[in-house]
Amino acid sequence: MKMSPFYVKAQDNMQPGIITSSGFLGDDTRPIVDIIEHDEEIMQQLGLDFEEVANRLHELMEEGRKGLGEPITYQQFLLQVYEARGFLPSPFEDGIFRKVNVNIENKKNGKTLLVSELSIHLLQQHHFLQGRGSPYRLEPEDLKGTLEL
Amino acid sequence: MNPVIFTAPLAIAVIGAVLAALISITDKIVNNYGDLTIDINSGKRKLEIKGGSPLLSTLAESGIFVPSACGGKGSCGACKVKVLSDIGPHLPTEPPYLTKEEMAENVRLSCQIKVKQDLEIEIPDALFNIRRFTGVVERIKDLTHDIKEVYIKLENPAEINFTAGQYGQLEIPPYEKIKGSTQRAYSMSSPPSDKDHVEFLIRLVPGGIVTTYVHQYMKEGEKIAMVGPFGDFAEQDTQSPMICVAGGSGMAPFKSILYDMDEKGPFERDVWYFFGARTKKDLFYLEEMQALEAKQERFHFIPALSEPLDEDEWKGEIGLITDVLDKYLKEIVPDADPKEGYLCGSPGMIDACVNVMTANDIGEGDIFYDKFA
């Protein structure tokens, strides 16, 4: 995939200190189109559909919010939602998102995921799971293992 | 030997140096706004400053600290300042945080606008009293598996004056991949009478810059800074019964308020304090609150667990704190007087509690909170 000006701008916005202190790329030095392309291949190999994963994450975030900041059990998951004041803009400049995180723990297998409202958007709209080493990187294997999809 | 091997790198280095010098000179010319003046609140304070930096940091360098929950990243919308001078239209980053009225009055996010001309601005007078304090972490105590009590001895200035319920912005140093110092807002849990200390209750937020530092890197004896006090969350000067609700580290302002009330003598009003947690291991200060309840006849402490474990052998209230609150407001809290609501927690928790309170005839104007996590 080509690094069009759209992706060049997005990659600039993902650097540490632009939108968040730690950025979206972690230690990953690849162009984001390569990160996206590689993750799309892995998701396909694992039989994961971006839309289906995003819908499940949205569902778990909304259920987690019912705990009002405390952990809450929903199905096989222990969910805890953390909310902070304000919003974060998407590095692709296509919206702003509440600073809401949900920690998803699968109580059956102990696997966990940390997901933000913004990271669900990036997954759903751009197939961008963030760079390796990013605090909010969504590893396809972790998505599959935790969500049991 | 081919002289090009030596001269080519040298030529590239010289060109690079010239370009760097040109960029530096251009930057100084283009971004040099010279000596400027900021007039605050119609002449109450006049600052002589160097232009070119964001208004938020420019004010902070002159000792005027506008609250900012994100440390100037433009993502919290807290650092609002009314600008009376014409500095052009709002930037695209500002409107999401501003109401129509604020837009019309030229309220701006001070972290987003640069000082490029003389300015007239308006800020609350209370901000003149805010200071940057440095101190030493005297004690770090585990309250639960994910909440720490951090007790700081102030050194410079050595004392703080604040109202119980207010918050401070804890400033942590750079660590690992975090390049700059970072500030986040936390309510102070110590009573105002403990003037040479401040105490915070800090819950670990996965991925959180400041909470991760506090939980994994902060050591007793280290130097630390905070800016404050901020906020107008405080006990109101009425006799109305107080209905207080918190969970987790939302305990902090209530501990400060309750200890402050206790120091002044017997409570002159009823205080109902609802505290929510999931299991018994998430509860803390139980003994302290029960001791206060035994001492203060008009204080009622209602801890509630949403998912108690069998081994908890929990005999208290069970359910989400909003359900327990609703039950008490309908069945147990005397109905005679108008009541005041006091909340501390996440935006979602506050919204849910406001809904329960207003449905039980507590006026929205009588519900008080600082809406930050």
PDB file of N, CA, C and O in Angstrom, chain A residues 16-22 26-27 65-73 78 80 82-89 96 99 101 103 107 114 133 135-136, chain B residues 69-70 73-78 96-97 146 177-178 203-207 209 247-248 276-278 282 306-307 320-322 346-349 352 371-373:
ATOM      1  N   PRO A  16       5.023  10.560  19.457  1.00  0.00           N
ATOM      2  CA  PRO A  16       4.860  10.932  20.872  1.00  0.00           C
ATOM      3  C   PRO A  16       4.771  12.442  21.031  1.00  0.00           C
ATOM      4  O   PRO A  16       5.499  13.185  20.366  1.00  0.00           O
ATOM      5  N   GLY A  17       3.866  12.868  21.890  1.00  0.00           N
ATOM      6  CA  GLY A  17       3.766  14.293  22.207  1.00  0.00           C
ATOM      7  C   GLY A  17       2.844  15.070  21.301  1.00  0.00           C
ATOM      8  O   GLY A  17       2.611  16.258  21.530  1.00  0.00           O
ATOM      9  N   ILE A  18       2.331  14.469  20.231  1.00  0.00           N
ATOM     10  CA  ILE A  18       1.421  15.207  19.342  1.00  0.00           C
ATOM     11  C   ILE A  18      -0.018  15.100  19.871  1.00  0.00           C
ATOM     12  O   ILE A  18      -0.640  16.106  20.196  1.00  0.00           O
ATOM     13  N   ILE A  19      -0.521  13.890  19.967  1.00  0.00           N
ATOM     14  CA  ILE A  19      -1.875  13.689  20.510  1.00  0.00           C
ATOM     15  C   ILE A  19      -1.793  13.111  21.919  1.00  0.00           C
ATOM     16  O   ILE A  19      -2.468  13.564  22.834  1.00  0.00           O
ATOM     17  N   THR A  20      -0.990  12.083  22.089  1.00  0.00           N
ATOM     18  CA  THR A  20      -0.748  11.530  23.423  1.00  0.00           C
ATOM     19  C   THR A  20       0.752  11.541  23.674  1.00  0.00           C
ATOM     20  O   THR A  20       1.548  11.593  22.725  1.00  0.00           O
ATOM     21  N   SER A  21       1.107  11.480  24.966  1.00  0.00           N
ATOM     22  CA  SER A  21       2.530  11.572  25.308  1.00  0.00           C
ATOM     23  C   SER A  21       3.334  10.438  24.698  1.00  0.00           C
ATOM     24  O   SER A  21       4.464  10.631  24.253  1.00  0.00           O
ATOM     25  N   SER A  22       2.745   9.237  24.694  1.00  0.00           N
ATOM     26  CA  SER A  22       3.522   8.086  24.214  1.00  0.00           C
ATOM     27  C   SER A  22       3.279   7.785  22.742  1.00  0.00           C
ATOM     28  O   SER A  22       3.966   6.944  22.169  1.00  0.00           O
ATOM     29  N   GLY A  26       4.690   3.125  19.345  1.00  0.00           N
ATOM     30  CA  GLY A  26       5.601   2.354  20.175  1.00  0.00           C
ATOM     31  C   GLY A  26       7.006   2.357  19.598  1.00  0.00           C
ATOM     32  O   GLY A  26       7.527   3.415  19.214  1.00  0.00           O
ATOM     33  N   ASP A  27       7.601   1.159  19.508  1.00  0.00           N
ATOM     34  CA  ASP A  27       8.960   1.052  18.952  1.00  0.00           C
ATOM     35  C   ASP A  27       8.938   0.736  17.458  1.00  0.00           C
ATOM     36  O   ASP A  27       9.985   0.509  16.853  1.00  0.00           O
ATOM     37  N   ARG A  65     -19.260   0.204  31.305  1.00  0.00           N
ATOM     38  CA  ARG A  65     -19.625   1.526  31.854  1.00  0.00           C
ATOM     39  C   ARG A  65     -20.703   1.411  32.922  1.00  0.00           C
ATOM     40  O   ARG A  65     -20.831   2.280  33.777  1.00  0.00           O
ATOM     41  N   LYS A  66     -21.458   0.325  32.877  1.00  0.00           N
ATOM     42  CA  LYS A  66     -22.513   0.142  33.886  1.00  0.00           C
ATOM     43  C   LYS A  66     -21.928  -0.084  35.273  1.00  0.00           C
ATOM     44  O   LYS A  66     -22.631   0.014  36.271  1.00  0.00           O
ATOM     45  N   GLY A  67     -20.640  -0.419  35.353  1.00  0.00           N
ATOM     46  CA  GLY A  67     -19.982  -0.577  36.653  1.00  0.00           C
ATOM     47  C   GLY A  67     -19.659   0.746  37.325  1.00  0.00           C
ATOM     48  O   GLY A  67     -19.182   0.764  38.464  1.00  0.00           O
ATOM     49  N   LEU A  68     -19.874   1.864  36.629  1.00  0.00           N
ATOM     50  CA  LEU A  68     -19.655   3.210  37.188  1.00  0.00           C
ATOM     51  C   LEU A  68     -18.236   3.378  37.735  1.00  0.00           C
ATOM     52  O   LEU A  68     -18.027   3.966  38.787  1.00  0.00           O
ATOM     53  N   GLY A  69     -17.267   2.839  37.041  1.00  0.00           N
ATOM     54  CA  GLY A  69     -15.878   2.999  37.456  1.00  0.00           C
ATOM     55  C   GLY A  69     -15.331   1.823  38.245  1.00  0.00           C
ATOM     56  O   GLY A  69     -14.134   1.690  38.423  1.00  0.00           O
ATOM     57  N   GLU A  70     -16.231   0.956  38.728  1.00  0.00           N
ATOM     58  CA  GLU A  70     -15.795  -0.244  39.456  1.00  0.00           C
ATOM     59  C   GLU A  70     -15.853  -1.443  38.505  1.00  0.00           C
ATOM     60  O   GLU A  70     -16.589  -1.416  37.524  1.00  0.00           O
ATOM     61  N   PRO A  71     -15.097  -2.497  38.801  1.00  0.00           N
ATOM     62  CA  PRO A  71     -15.150  -3.677  37.925  1.00  0.00           C
ATOM     63  C   PRO A  71     -16.558  -4.288  37.942  1.00  0.00           C
ATOM     64  O   PRO A  71     -17.244  -4.236  38.960  1.00  0.00           O
ATOM     65  N   ILE A  72     -16.956  -4.844  36.812  1.00  0.00           N
ATOM     66  CA  ILE A  72     -18.284  -5.460  36.720  1.00  0.00           C
ATOM     67  C   ILE A  72     -18.180  -6.716  35.852  1.00  0.00           C
ATOM     68  O   ILE A  72     -17.445  -6.735  34.859  1.00  0.00           O
ATOM     69  N   THR A  73     -18.902  -7.751  36.254  1.00  0.00           N
ATOM     70  CA  THR A  73     -18.878  -9.000  35.501  1.00  0.00           C
ATOM     71  C   THR A  73     -19.954  -8.978  34.420  1.00  0.00           C
ATOM     72  O   THR A  73     -21.103  -8.606  34.682  1.00  0.00           O
ATOM     73  N   LEU A  78     -14.543  -9.834  33.108  1.00  0.00           N
ATOM     74  CA  LEU A  78     -14.539  -8.825  34.163  1.00  0.00           C
ATOM     75  C   LEU A  78     -14.110  -7.527  33.489  1.00  0.00           C
ATOM     76  O   LEU A  78     -13.007  -7.425  32.951  1.00  0.00           O
ATOM     77  N   GLN A  80     -13.580  -3.313  33.523  1.00  0.00           N
ATOM     78  CA  GLN A  80     -13.452  -2.098  34.320  1.00  0.00           C
ATOM     79  C   GLN A  80     -13.201  -0.925  33.382  1.00  0.00           C
ATOM     80  O   GLN A  80     -12.250  -0.931  32.588  1.00  0.00           O
ATOM     81  N   TYR A  82     -12.408   3.049  32.747  1.00  0.00           N
ATOM     82  CA  TYR A  82     -11.752   4.234  33.309  1.00  0.00           C
ATOM     83  C   TYR A  82     -12.103   5.407  32.400  1.00  0.00           C
ATOM     84  O   TYR A  82     -11.886   5.353  31.201  1.00  0.00           O
ATOM     85  N   GLU A  83     -12.612   6.450  33.011  1.00  0.00           N
ATOM     86  CA  GLU A  83     -12.964   7.636  32.226  1.00  0.00           C
ATOM     87  C   GLU A  83     -12.185   8.828  32.742  1.00  0.00           C
ATOM     88  O   GLU A  83     -12.047   9.011  33.951  1.00  0.00           O
ATOM     89  N   ALA A  84     -11.672   9.625  31.842  1.00  0.00           N
ATOM     90  CA  ALA A  84     -11.016  10.876  32.227  1.00  0.00           C
ATOM     91  C   ALA A  84     -11.699  12.011  31.490  1.00  0.00           C
ATOM     92  O   ALA A  84     -12.410  11.798  30.502  1.00  0.00           O
ATOM     93  N   ARG A  85     -11.472  13.205  32.006  1.00  0.00           N
ATOM     94  CA  ARG A  85     -12.088  14.376  31.400  1.00  0.00           C
ATOM     95  C   ARG A  85     -11.502  14.630  30.000  1.00  0.00           C
ATOM     96  O   ARG A  85     -10.316  14.468  29.783  1.00  0.00           O
ATOM     97  N   GLY A  86     -12.352  15.019  29.058  1.00  0.00           N
ATOM     98  CA  GLY A  86     -11.871  15.485  27.773  1.00  0.00           C
ATOM     99  C   GLY A  86     -11.953  14.483  26.645  1.00  0.00           C
ATOM    100  O   GLY A  86     -12.594  13.439  26.756  1.00  0.00           O
ATOM    101  N   PHE A  87     -11.279  14.825  25.567  1.00  0.00           N
ATOM    102  CA  PHE A  87     -11.361  14.052  24.329  1.00  0.00           C
ATOM    103  C   PHE A  87      -9.968  13.900  23.714  1.00  0.00           C
ATOM    104  O   PHE A  87      -9.068  14.671  24.012  1.00  0.00           O
ATOM    105  N   LEU A  88      -9.853  12.924  22.833  1.00  0.00           N
ATOM    106  CA  LEU A  88      -8.635  12.767  22.033  1.00  0.00           C
ATOM    107  C   LEU A  88      -9.030  12.779  20.563  1.00  0.00           C
ATOM    108  O   LEU A  88      -9.969  12.086  20.168  1.00  0.00           O
ATOM    109  N   PRO A  89      -8.297  13.547  19.749  1.00  0.00           N
ATOM    110  CA  PRO A  89      -8.601  13.510  18.316  1.00  0.00           C
ATOM    111  C   PRO A  89      -7.987  12.273  17.668  1.00  0.00           C
ATOM    112  O   PRO A  89      -6.954  11.781  18.111  1.00  0.00           O
ATOM    113  N   ILE A  96     -13.282  13.134  17.113  1.00  0.00           N
ATOM    114  CA  ILE A  96     -12.700  13.182  18.453  1.00  0.00           C
ATOM    115  C   ILE A  96     -13.411  12.153  19.324  1.00  0.00           C
ATOM    116  O   ILE A  96     -14.589  11.857  19.103  1.00  0.00           O
ATOM    117  N   LYS A  99     -12.151  10.154  26.427  1.00  0.00           N
ATOM    118  CA  LYS A  99     -11.026   9.420  27.021  1.00  0.00           C
ATOM    119  C   LYS A  99     -11.600   8.321  27.917  1.00  0.00           C
ATOM    120  O   LYS A  99     -11.715   8.480  29.128  1.00  0.00           O
ATOM    121  N   ASN A 101     -11.351   4.181  28.635  1.00  0.00           N
ATOM    122  CA  ASN A 101     -10.653   2.906  28.438  1.00  0.00           C
ATOM    123  C   ASN A 101     -11.449   1.809  29.120  1.00  0.00           C
ATOM    124  O   ASN A 101     -12.052   2.040  30.167  1.00  0.00           O
ATOM    125  N   ASN A 103     -10.716  -2.123  30.534  1.00  0.00           N
ATOM    126  CA  ASN A 103      -9.833  -3.260  30.733  1.00  0.00           C
ATOM    127  C   ASN A 103     -10.708  -4.513  30.703  1.00  0.00           C
ATOM    128  O   ASN A 103     -11.628  -4.640  31.505  1.00  0.00           O
ATOM    129  N   LYS A 107     -12.334 -14.126  32.325  1.00  0.00           N
ATOM    130  CA  LYS A 107     -12.158 -14.834  33.608  1.00  0.00           C
ATOM    131  C   LYS A 107     -11.897 -16.330  33.393  1.00  0.00           C
ATOM    132  O   LYS A 107     -11.390 -17.000  34.282  1.00  0.00           O
ATOM    133  N   LEU A 114      -6.552  -4.076  26.883  1.00  0.00           N
ATOM    134  CA  LEU A 114      -6.836  -2.691  27.263  1.00  0.00           C
ATOM    135  C   LEU A 114      -7.233  -1.942  25.998  1.00  0.00           C
ATOM    136  O   LEU A 114      -6.457  -1.861  25.050  1.00  0.00           O
ATOM    137  N   GLY A 133       4.656  -2.177  20.725  1.00  0.00           N
ATOM    138  CA  GLY A 133       5.206  -1.430  21.866  1.00  0.00           C
ATOM    139  C   GLY A 133       4.329  -0.267  22.288  1.00  0.00           C
ATOM    140  O   GLY A 133       4.561   0.344  23.327  1.00  0.00           O
ATOM    141  N   PRO A 135       1.241   1.390  24.066  1.00  0.00           N
ATOM    142  CA  PRO A 135       0.451   0.895  25.200  1.00  0.00           C
ATOM    143  C   PRO A 135      -0.919   0.373  24.793  1.00  0.00           C
ATOM    144  O   PRO A 135      -1.490  -0.480  25.465  1.00  0.00           O
ATOM    145  N   TYR A 136      -1.454   0.876  23.692  1.00  0.00           N
ATOM    146  CA  TYR A 136      -2.786   0.463  23.264  1.00  0.00           C
ATOM    147  C   TYR A 136      -2.743  -0.430  22.008  1.00  0.00           C
ATOM    148  O   TYR A 136      -3.744  -0.576  21.304  1.00  0.00           O
TER     149      TYR A 136
ATOM    150  N   ALA B  69      -6.107  19.598  33.084  1.00  0.00           N
ATOM    151  CA  ALA B  69      -6.056  18.193  33.491  1.00  0.00           C
ATOM    152  C   ALA B  69      -5.144  17.372  32.596  1.00  0.00           C
ATOM    153  O   ALA B  69      -4.729  16.283  32.957  1.00  0.00           O
ATOM    154  N   CYS B  70      -4.815  17.893  31.380  1.00  0.00           N
ATOM    155  CA  CYS B  70      -3.989  17.098  30.456  1.00  0.00           C
ATOM    156  C   CYS B  70      -2.593  17.681  30.317  1.00  0.00           C
ATOM    157  O   CYS B  70      -1.801  17.179  29.516  1.00  0.00           O
ATOM    158  N   LYS B  73      -2.080  19.584  26.537  1.00  0.00           N
ATOM    159  CA  LYS B  73      -2.110  18.828  25.273  1.00  0.00           C
ATOM    160  C   LYS B  73      -3.366  19.113  24.450  1.00  0.00           C
ATOM    161  O   LYS B  73      -3.574  18.503  23.391  1.00  0.00           O
ATOM    162  N   GLY B  74      -4.252  19.962  24.965  1.00  0.00           N
ATOM    163  CA  GLY B  74      -5.467  20.278  24.215  1.00  0.00           C
ATOM    164  C   GLY B  74      -6.480  19.158  24.216  1.00  0.00           C
ATOM    165  O   GLY B  74      -7.304  19.075  23.307  1.00  0.00           O
ATOM    166  N   SER B  75      -6.438  18.303  25.212  1.00  0.00           N
ATOM    167  CA  SER B  75      -7.357  17.161  25.190  1.00  0.00           C
ATOM    168  C   SER B  75      -8.290  17.108  26.391  1.00  0.00           C
ATOM    169  O   SER B  75      -9.033  16.141  26.531  1.00  0.00           O
ATOM    170  N   CYS B  76      -8.250  18.113  27.276  1.00  0.00           N
ATOM    171  CA  CYS B  76      -9.161  18.062  28.427  1.00  0.00           C
ATOM    172  C   CYS B  76     -10.157  19.222  28.428  1.00  0.00           C
ATOM    173  O   CYS B  76     -11.227  19.119  29.009  1.00  0.00           O
ATOM    174  N   GLY B  77      -9.814  20.328  27.802  1.00  0.00           N
ATOM    175  CA  GLY B  77     -10.727  21.461  27.736  1.00  0.00           C
ATOM    176  C   GLY B  77     -10.875  22.216  29.041  1.00  0.00           C
ATOM    177  O   GLY B  77     -11.829  22.974  29.229  1.00  0.00           O
ATOM    178  N   ALA B  78      -9.928  22.044  29.961  1.00  0.00           N
ATOM    179  CA  ALA B  78     -10.060  22.683  31.275  1.00  0.00           C
ATOM    180  C   ALA B  78      -9.486  24.101  31.318  1.00  0.00           C
ATOM    181  O   ALA B  78      -9.895  24.903  32.142  1.00  0.00           O
ATOM    182  N   PRO B  96     -14.683  21.878  20.098  1.00  0.00           N
ATOM    183  CA  PRO B  96     -15.270  20.710  20.778  1.00  0.00           C
ATOM    184  C   PRO B  96     -15.409  20.888  22.293  1.00  0.00           C
ATOM    185  O   PRO B  96     -16.210  20.202  22.924  1.00  0.00           O
ATOM    186  N   TYR B  97     -14.653  21.798  22.870  1.00  0.00           N
ATOM    187  CA  TYR B  97     -14.671  21.954  24.326  1.00  0.00           C
ATOM    188  C   TYR B  97     -15.460  23.184  24.783  1.00  0.00           C
ATOM    189  O   TYR B  97     -15.522  23.464  25.979  1.00  0.00           O
ATOM    190  N   ASP B 146      -5.104  -1.661  43.941  1.00  0.00           N
ATOM    191  CA  ASP B 146      -4.854  -0.684  42.881  1.00  0.00           C
ATOM    192  C   ASP B 146      -5.019   0.772  43.330  1.00  0.00           C
ATOM    193  O   ASP B 146      -5.094   1.664  42.489  1.00  0.00           O
ATOM    194  N   LYS B 177       9.705   6.240  28.373  1.00  0.00           N
ATOM    195  CA  LYS B 177       9.491   6.901  27.081  1.00  0.00           C
ATOM    196  C   LYS B 177       8.797   8.250  27.221  1.00  0.00           C
ATOM    197  O   LYS B 177       8.576   8.945  26.222  1.00  0.00           O
ATOM    198  N   ILE B 178       8.417   8.607  28.432  1.00  0.00           N
ATOM    199  CA  ILE B 178       7.717   9.879  28.641  1.00  0.00           C
ATOM    200  C   ILE B 178       8.771  10.969  28.772  1.00  0.00           C
ATOM    201  O   ILE B 178       9.512  11.026  29.754  1.00  0.00           O
ATOM    202  N   ARG B 203      -5.499   5.880  42.090  1.00  0.00           N
ATOM    203  CA  ARG B 203      -5.839   4.550  41.582  1.00  0.00           C
ATOM    204  C   ARG B 203      -5.092   4.298  40.275  1.00  0.00           C
ATOM    205  O   ARG B 203      -5.054   5.164  39.399  1.00  0.00           O
ATOM    206  N   LEU B 204      -4.530   3.116  40.138  1.00  0.00           N
ATOM    207  CA  LEU B 204      -3.792   2.756  38.928  1.00  0.00           C
ATOM    208  C   LEU B 204      -4.757   2.665  37.751  1.00  0.00           C
ATOM    209  O   LEU B 204      -5.742   1.921  37.793  1.00  0.00           O
ATOM    210  N   VAL B 205      -4.466   3.446  36.718  1.00  0.00           N
ATOM    211  CA  VAL B 205      -5.219   3.363  35.469  1.00  0.00           C
ATOM    212  C   VAL B 205      -4.304   2.691  34.451  1.00  0.00           C
ATOM    213  O   VAL B 205      -3.220   3.221  34.174  1.00  0.00           O
ATOM    214  N   PRO B 206      -4.653   1.526  33.915  1.00  0.00           N
ATOM    215  CA  PRO B 206      -3.763   0.875  32.956  1.00  0.00           C
ATOM    216  C   PRO B 206      -3.405   1.824  31.816  1.00  0.00           C
ATOM    217  O   PRO B 206      -4.277   2.418  31.193  1.00  0.00           O
ATOM    218  N   GLY B 207      -2.112   1.985  31.574  1.00  0.00           N
ATOM    219  CA  GLY B 207      -1.662   2.886  30.518  1.00  0.00           C
ATOM    220  C   GLY B 207      -1.581   4.342  30.939  1.00  0.00           C
ATOM    221  O   GLY B 207      -1.107   5.181  30.177  1.00  0.00           O
ATOM    222  N   ILE B 209      -0.244   7.677  32.446  1.00  0.00           N
ATOM    223  CA  ILE B 209       1.150   8.121  32.609  1.00  0.00           C
ATOM    224  C   ILE B 209       1.469   8.398  34.070  1.00  0.00           C
ATOM    225  O   ILE B 209       2.476   7.916  34.613  1.00  0.00           O
ATOM    226  N   GLY B 247     -16.786   6.243  44.811  1.00  0.00           N
ATOM    227  CA  GLY B 247     -16.256   4.888  44.670  1.00  0.00           C
ATOM    228  C   GLY B 247     -14.767   5.013  44.425  1.00  0.00           C
ATOM    229  O   GLY B 247     -14.297   6.042  43.914  1.00  0.00           O
ATOM    230  N   GLY B 248     -13.999   4.015  44.810  1.00  0.00           N
ATOM    231  CA  GLY B 248     -12.559   4.018  44.551  1.00  0.00           C
ATOM    232  C   GLY B 248     -11.861   5.246  45.114  1.00  0.00           C
ATOM    233  O   GLY B 248     -12.117   5.670  46.250  1.00  0.00           O
ATOM    234  N   GLY B 276     -19.128   2.913  47.038  1.00  0.00           N
ATOM    235  CA  GLY B 276     -19.294   1.686  46.268  1.00  0.00           C
ATOM    236  C   GLY B 276     -17.980   1.013  45.917  1.00  0.00           C
ATOM    237  O   GLY B 276     -16.983   1.680  45.637  1.00  0.00           O
ATOM    238  N   ALA B 277     -18.001  -0.314  45.945  1.00  0.00           N
ATOM    239  CA  ALA B 277     -16.847  -1.109  45.517  1.00  0.00           C
ATOM    240  C   ALA B 277     -17.394  -2.434  44.989  1.00  0.00           C
ATOM    241  O   ALA B 277     -18.575  -2.739  45.157  1.00  0.00           O
ATOM    242  N   ARG B 278     -16.517  -3.221  44.365  1.00  0.00           N
ATOM    243  CA  ARG B 278     -17.001  -4.500  43.821  1.00  0.00           C
ATOM    244  C   ARG B 278     -16.968  -5.585  44.886  1.00  0.00           C
ATOM    245  O   ARG B 278     -17.976  -6.232  45.148  1.00  0.00           O
ATOM    246  N   ASP B 282     -11.731  -4.352  47.551  1.00  0.00           N
ATOM    247  CA  ASP B 282     -11.719  -3.022  46.936  1.00  0.00           C
ATOM    248  C   ASP B 282     -12.140  -1.928  47.921  1.00  0.00           C
ATOM    249  O   ASP B 282     -12.142  -0.749  47.570  1.00  0.00           O
ATOM    250  N   SER B 306     -20.875  -4.404  44.900  1.00  0.00           N
ATOM    251  CA  SER B 306     -21.694  -4.791  43.742  1.00  0.00           C
ATOM    252  C   SER B 306     -21.594  -6.284  43.450  1.00  0.00           C
ATOM    253  O   SER B 306     -22.548  -6.879  42.959  1.00  0.00           O
ATOM    254  N   GLU B 307     -20.429  -6.900  43.734  1.00  0.00           N
ATOM    255  CA  GLU B 307     -20.268  -8.334  43.459  1.00  0.00           C
ATOM    256  C   GLU B 307     -19.492  -8.983  44.600  1.00  0.00           C
ATOM    257  O   GLU B 307     -18.357  -9.433  44.410  1.00  0.00           O
ATOM    258  N   LEU B 320     -25.209  -2.079  42.801  1.00  0.00           N
ATOM    259  CA  LEU B 320     -24.535  -0.888  42.293  1.00  0.00           C
ATOM    260  C   LEU B 320     -24.859   0.288  43.208  1.00  0.00           C
ATOM    261  O   LEU B 320     -25.968   0.373  43.755  1.00  0.00           O
ATOM    262  N   ILE B 321     -23.922   1.194  43.362  1.00  0.00           N
ATOM    263  CA  ILE B 321     -24.101   2.269  44.331  1.00  0.00           C
ATOM    264  C   ILE B 321     -25.317   3.138  43.981  1.00  0.00           C
ATOM    265  O   ILE B 321     -25.993   3.679  44.867  1.00  0.00           O
ATOM    266  N   THR B 322     -25.641   3.220  42.688  1.00  0.00           N
ATOM    267  CA  THR B 322     -26.816   4.005  42.291  1.00  0.00           C
ATOM    268  C   THR B 322     -28.102   3.345  42.792  1.00  0.00           C
ATOM    269  O   THR B 322     -29.044   4.028  43.192  1.00  0.00           O
ATOM    270  N   SER B 346     -16.019   9.143  38.189  1.00  0.00           N
ATOM    271  CA  SER B 346     -15.882   9.295  36.740  1.00  0.00           C
ATOM    272  C   SER B 346     -17.105  10.034  36.189  1.00  0.00           C
ATOM    273  O   SER B 346     -18.158  10.076  36.835  1.00  0.00           O
ATOM    274  N   PRO B 347     -16.978  10.606  34.985  1.00  0.00           N
ATOM    275  CA  PRO B 347     -18.140  11.274  34.382  1.00  0.00           C
ATOM    276  C   PRO B 347     -19.369  10.361  34.314  1.00  0.00           C
ATOM    277  O   PRO B 347     -20.487  10.805  34.563  1.00  0.00           O
ATOM    278  N   GLY B 348     -19.170   9.090  34.000  1.00  0.00           N
ATOM    279  CA  GLY B 348     -20.298   8.158  33.915  1.00  0.00           C
ATOM    280  C   GLY B 348     -20.960   7.939  35.251  1.00  0.00           C
ATOM    281  O   GLY B 348     -22.192   7.885  35.349  1.00  0.00           O
ATOM    282  N   MET B 349     -20.159   7.796  36.286  1.00  0.00           N
ATOM    283  CA  MET B 349     -20.702   7.599  37.635  1.00  0.00           C
ATOM    284  C   MET B 349     -21.474   8.850  38.063  1.00  0.00           C
ATOM    285  O   MET B 349     -22.563   8.756  38.648  1.00  0.00           O
ATOM    286  N   ALA B 352     -24.825   9.101  36.267  1.00  0.00           N
ATOM    287  CA  ALA B 352     -25.796   8.122  36.791  1.00  0.00           C
ATOM    288  C   ALA B 352     -26.335   8.571  38.154  1.00  0.00           C
ATOM    289  O   ALA B 352     -27.535   8.445  38.435  1.00  0.00           O
ATOM    290  N   LYS B 371     -16.059  17.110  37.754  1.00  0.00           N
ATOM    291  CA  LYS B 371     -16.233  15.978  36.836  1.00  0.00           C
ATOM    292  C   LYS B 371     -14.882  15.592  36.220  1.00  0.00           C
ATOM    293  O   LYS B 371     -14.605  15.886  35.072  1.00  0.00           O
ATOM    294  N   PHE B 372     -14.040  14.994  37.008  1.00  0.00           N
ATOM    295  CA  PHE B 372     -12.812  14.445  36.426  1.00  0.00           C
ATOM    296  C   PHE B 372     -12.507  13.143  37.129  1.00  0.00           C
ATOM    297  O   PHE B 372     -12.939  12.903  38.239  1.00  0.00           O
ATOM    298  N   ALA B 373     -11.747  12.297  36.424  1.00  0.00           N
ATOM    299  CA  ALA B 373     -11.425  10.996  37.001  1.00  0.00           C
ATOM    300  C   ALA B 373     -10.171  11.102  37.849  1.00  0.00           C
ATOM    301  O   ALA B 373      -9.362  11.974  37.636  1.00  0.00           O
TER     302      ALA B 373
END
